[in-house]
Amino acid sequence: MTLMILGVCALVSLIVGIAMEGWPKGAHDGLGIVASILLVVFVTATSDYRQSLQFKDLDKEKKKITIQVTRNACRQKMSIYDLLPGDIVHLNIGDQVPADGLFVSGFSVLIDGSSLTGESEPVMVNADNPFMLSGTKLQDGSCKMMVTSVGMRTQWGKLMATLSEGGDDETPLQVKLNGVATIIGKVGLFFAVVTFAVMVQGLFMSKLQEGTIWSWSGDEALKLLEFFAVAVTIVVVAVPEGLPLAVTLSLAFAMKKMMNDKALVRHLAA
């Protein structure tokens, strides 16, 4: 929102500045605002791009996770991302269930479903309760499971899709900064409107006293443009254009420090 306000202010500042002072002197303020906006966008885009490359490497590592699977009567090791419905998966203590499926055979199977259901108590899985869900963990025993659903068709995949539909929630820092920027912007806009109204009223009163209210010269039109430039200047000064840049640079620096500690952050806002 702040960048949008700054973009409008930059456009108005360029038009008014060039009209009043000519090129290039009148464009200094507007170009300064444009440079600030471009710097914020560049830093954010660069950080996001670097993180996307890092997470691509992580995705490759994740796909190296293998599990024992029986397919076409042949037992083999394969990536958990290559599973298909109908495969028989062999699970042991500590393994994470890679897909939704049905219990085929095994003994003393206890499933920890806290990551999916929130239940802290393990659930016994057997022929009477054969359902096994992706994302849960084998706490005890070993078993064979027939895969019925994979990927986004699993209960875990549906849950993740539901969470992602809600969009990215703003962090407390973002909420506070947006609140401060909004309040400052509204106060600045209020004073800009009041200032412009008072200056225009003064011009009208002087013309009314002179009896020339219906006759306007080029100098008086230029005065109105100057009054408008003053109002725009108040709005530009009031909007904290350095705030998004400072926050973005701070978050990017913190992200780099965390990367040195092998902690990757997908989004700056996180």
XYZ file of C-alpha atoms in Angstrom:
270
model
C 0.000 0.000 0.000
C 2.829 2.371 0.885
C 4.535 1.708 -2.459
C 1.286 2.440 -4.315
C 0.910 5.787 -2.525
C 4.532 6.596 -3.281
C 4.020 5.704 -6.935
C 1.104 8.124 -7.247
C 3.041 10.824 -5.394
C 6.054 10.296 -7.662
C 3.905 10.733 -10.771
C 2.242 13.883 -9.438
C 5.578 15.258 -8.228
C 7.136 14.740 -11.660
C 4.256 16.434 -13.479
C 4.034 19.398 -11.109
C 7.802 19.799 -10.759
C 8.479 19.775 -14.496
C 5.542 22.129 -15.136
C 6.808 24.637 -12.557
C 10.606 24.399 -12.759
C 11.223 22.594 -16.026
C 13.459 19.639 -16.819
C 15.614 18.438 -15.121
C 15.444 20.616 -12.004
C 11.754 20.018 -11.408
C 12.109 16.236 -11.656
C 14.559 15.751 -8.777
C 11.971 14.996 -6.073
C 9.885 12.711 -8.270
C 12.890 10.762 -9.531
C 14.120 10.391 -5.941
C 10.839 8.749 -4.958
C 10.959 6.489 -8.038
C 14.524 5.447 -7.156
C 13.419 4.556 -3.612
C 10.551 2.415 -4.943
C 12.811 0.619 -7.434
C 15.396 -0.081 -4.731
C 12.774 -1.670 -2.451
C 11.436 -3.818 -5.299
C 14.951 -4.836 -6.403
C 16.086 -5.888 -2.917
C 12.897 -7.879 -2.298
C 12.997 -9.585 -5.703
C 16.690 -10.452 -5.364
C 16.178 -11.984 -1.917
C 13.161 -13.996 -3.088
C 15.065 -15.253 -6.139
C 18.041 -16.384 -4.075
C 15.750 -18.195 -1.671
C 13.882 -19.890 -4.523
C 17.198 -21.297 -5.782
C 18.031 -22.560 -2.300
C 14.641 -24.235 -1.949
C 14.970 -25.884 -5.349
C 18.115 -27.561 -4.029
C 16.219 -28.569 -0.891
C 13.417 -30.061 -2.987
C 15.980 -32.162 -4.821
C 17.307 -33.416 -1.484
C 13.785 -34.215 -0.296
C 13.181 -36.350 -3.364
C 16.151 -38.511 -2.384
C 14.100 -39.931 0.524
C 13.529 -43.593 -0.364
C 11.389 -46.352 1.054
C 10.960 -50.096 0.514
C 8.108 -50.737 -1.922
C 6.696 -53.842 -3.567
C 5.462 -53.141 -7.094
C 4.600 -55.782 -9.683
C 5.727 -58.478 -7.217
C 9.196 -56.903 -7.089
C 10.517 -55.348 -3.886
C 12.627 -52.261 -4.519
C 13.742 -48.927 -3.116
C 12.112 -45.857 -4.592
C 11.465 -42.214 -3.816
C 8.392 -41.493 -1.743
C 7.377 -39.063 -4.517
C 7.203 -41.908 -7.070
C 4.571 -43.913 -5.204
C 1.426 -44.986 -7.051
C -1.927 -46.308 -5.804
C -1.692 -50.063 -5.428
C 1.948 -50.113 -4.287
C 2.749 -52.068 -1.134
C 4.874 -49.977 1.228
C 7.010 -51.587 3.959
C 7.116 -49.452 7.117
C 9.198 -49.784 10.282
C 9.492 -47.900 13.583
C 10.177 -44.205 13.019
C 9.051 -44.152 9.386
C 6.651 -41.462 8.263
C 3.643 -42.706 6.341
C 4.264 -41.355 2.799
C 0.709 -41.709 1.465
C -2.821 -42.632 2.458
C -3.341 -46.362 2.513
C -4.752 -49.501 4.102
C -3.077 -51.822 6.592
C -2.249 -55.160 4.939
C -0.227 -57.017 7.540
C 2.047 -56.365 10.487
C 2.271 -56.460 14.250
C 2.059 -54.031 17.204
C 1.504 -51.057 14.907
C 1.053 -47.759 16.752
C 0.549 -44.590 14.721
C 1.389 -41.103 16.000
C -1.149 -38.839 14.290
C -0.427 -35.655 16.257
C 0.923 -33.833 13.196
C -2.348 -34.405 11.334
C -5.110 -34.638 13.930
C -3.506 -33.040 16.988
C -4.183 -36.152 19.080
C -1.261 -36.923 21.368
C -2.290 -40.518 22.059
C -1.014 -43.091 19.530
C -3.596 -45.111 17.602
C -3.476 -48.883 17.175
C -3.706 -49.942 13.528
C -4.836 -53.454 12.641
C -7.326 -55.297 10.460
C -10.236 -53.757 12.396
C -8.804 -50.227 12.041
C -6.830 -50.388 8.784
C -6.701 -46.736 7.773
C -3.265 -45.102 7.618
C -2.877 -41.434 6.680
C -0.034 -39.526 5.069
C 1.972 -37.360 7.463
C 1.523 -39.644 10.465
C 4.427 -41.565 11.962
C 4.979 -45.188 12.900
C 5.659 -45.102 16.639
C 5.918 -48.850 17.163
C 5.816 -52.082 15.200
C 6.208 -52.729 11.485
C 3.715 -53.339 8.722
C 2.839 -53.454 5.066
C 0.481 -50.824 3.688
C -1.314 -50.668 0.350
C -1.261 -47.145 -1.100
C -4.691 -45.723 -1.978
C -3.986 -41.984 -2.433
C -0.855 -39.957 -3.143
C 0.138 -36.303 -3.418
C -2.577 -33.679 -3.036
C -5.266 -36.379 -2.938
C -4.132 -37.500 0.508
C -5.661 -36.073 3.679
C -2.381 -34.282 4.370
C -2.371 -32.788 0.861
C -5.965 -31.592 1.222
C -5.111 -30.016 4.573
C -2.129 -28.172 3.081
C -4.262 -26.974 0.156
C -6.875 -25.631 2.575
C -4.232 -23.764 4.559
C -2.654 -22.251 1.445
C -6.021 -20.973 0.179
C -6.194 -18.562 3.089
C -3.184 -16.627 1.739
C -0.230 -15.362 3.678
C -1.077 -13.936 7.069
C 0.635 -10.726 8.028
C 3.184 -10.958 10.792
C 2.777 -8.792 13.919
C 5.647 -6.624 12.653
C 3.874 -6.061 9.334
C 0.593 -5.259 11.069
C 2.243 -2.656 13.305
C 4.244 -1.085 10.485
C 1.222 -0.938 8.190
C -0.798 0.613 11.004
C 1.839 3.266 11.644
C 2.230 4.023 7.928
C -1.544 4.265 7.472
C -1.985 6.634 10.413
C 0.911 8.844 9.295
C -0.389 8.858 5.732
C -3.907 9.836 6.813
C -2.607 12.619 9.054
C -0.379 13.893 6.249
C -3.252 13.765 3.757
C -5.512 15.665 6.176
C -2.986 18.460 6.658
C -2.269 18.553 2.923
C -5.975 19.033 2.134
C -6.351 21.670 4.877
C -3.257 23.540 3.663
C -4.412 23.474 0.053
C -7.911 24.641 1.037
C -6.575 27.519 3.161
C -4.201 28.703 0.432
C -6.908 28.528 -2.242
C -9.339 30.334 0.048
C -6.762 33.091 0.583
C -6.358 33.491 -3.170
C -10.124 33.646 -3.702
C -10.562 36.167 -0.872
C -7.900 38.451 -2.343
C -9.520 38.271 -5.778
C -12.938 38.881 -4.228
C -11.661 42.020 -2.524
C -10.115 43.184 -5.790
C -13.346 42.431 -7.655
C -11.583 40.163 -10.138
C -13.124 36.870 -9.063
C -14.215 36.055 -12.629
C -10.985 36.979 -14.359
C -7.978 34.682 -14.089
C -4.485 35.222 -15.402
C -1.718 32.763 -16.129
C 0.153 33.806 -12.982
C -2.861 32.993 -10.810
C -3.265 29.605 -12.458
C 0.415 29.011 -11.744
C -0.243 29.927 -8.116
C -2.951 27.242 -7.915
C -0.473 24.757 -9.347
C 2.059 25.876 -6.756
C -0.510 25.390 -3.970
C -1.157 21.882 -5.269
C 2.588 21.190 -5.337
C 2.817 22.234 -1.688
C -0.011 19.822 -0.796
C 1.671 16.989 -2.694
C 4.955 17.757 -0.945
C 3.250 17.445 2.441
C 1.831 14.037 1.471
C 5.196 12.832 0.144
C 7.014 13.957 3.283
C 4.351 12.440 5.533
C 4.386 9.000 3.891
C 7.331 7.064 5.394
C 8.917 6.027 2.105
C 12.056 4.894 3.929
C 10.104 2.483 6.121
C 9.558 -0.339 3.583
C 13.159 -0.009 2.392
C 14.556 -0.127 5.934
C 12.393 -3.114 6.861
C 13.209 -4.986 3.639
C 16.945 -4.435 4.061
C 16.774 -5.491 7.722
C 14.865 -8.673 6.891
C 17.201 -9.484 4.003
C 20.225 -9.036 6.284
C 18.629 -11.249 8.952
C 17.834 -13.868 6.303
C 21.460 -13.897 5.162
C 22.657 -14.373 8.750
C 20.212 -17.262 9.197
C 21.437 -18.855 5.965
C 24.937 -18.929 7.458
C 23.428 -20.971 10.302
C 21.811 -23.352 7.767
C 18.331 -21.960 8.399
C 16.510 -21.033 5.200
C 13.586 -18.621 5.197
C 11.174 -18.925 2.293
C 9.520 -15.518 2.638
C 10.969 -12.284 3.995
C 7.776 -11.591 5.957
C 8.185 -14.810 7.916
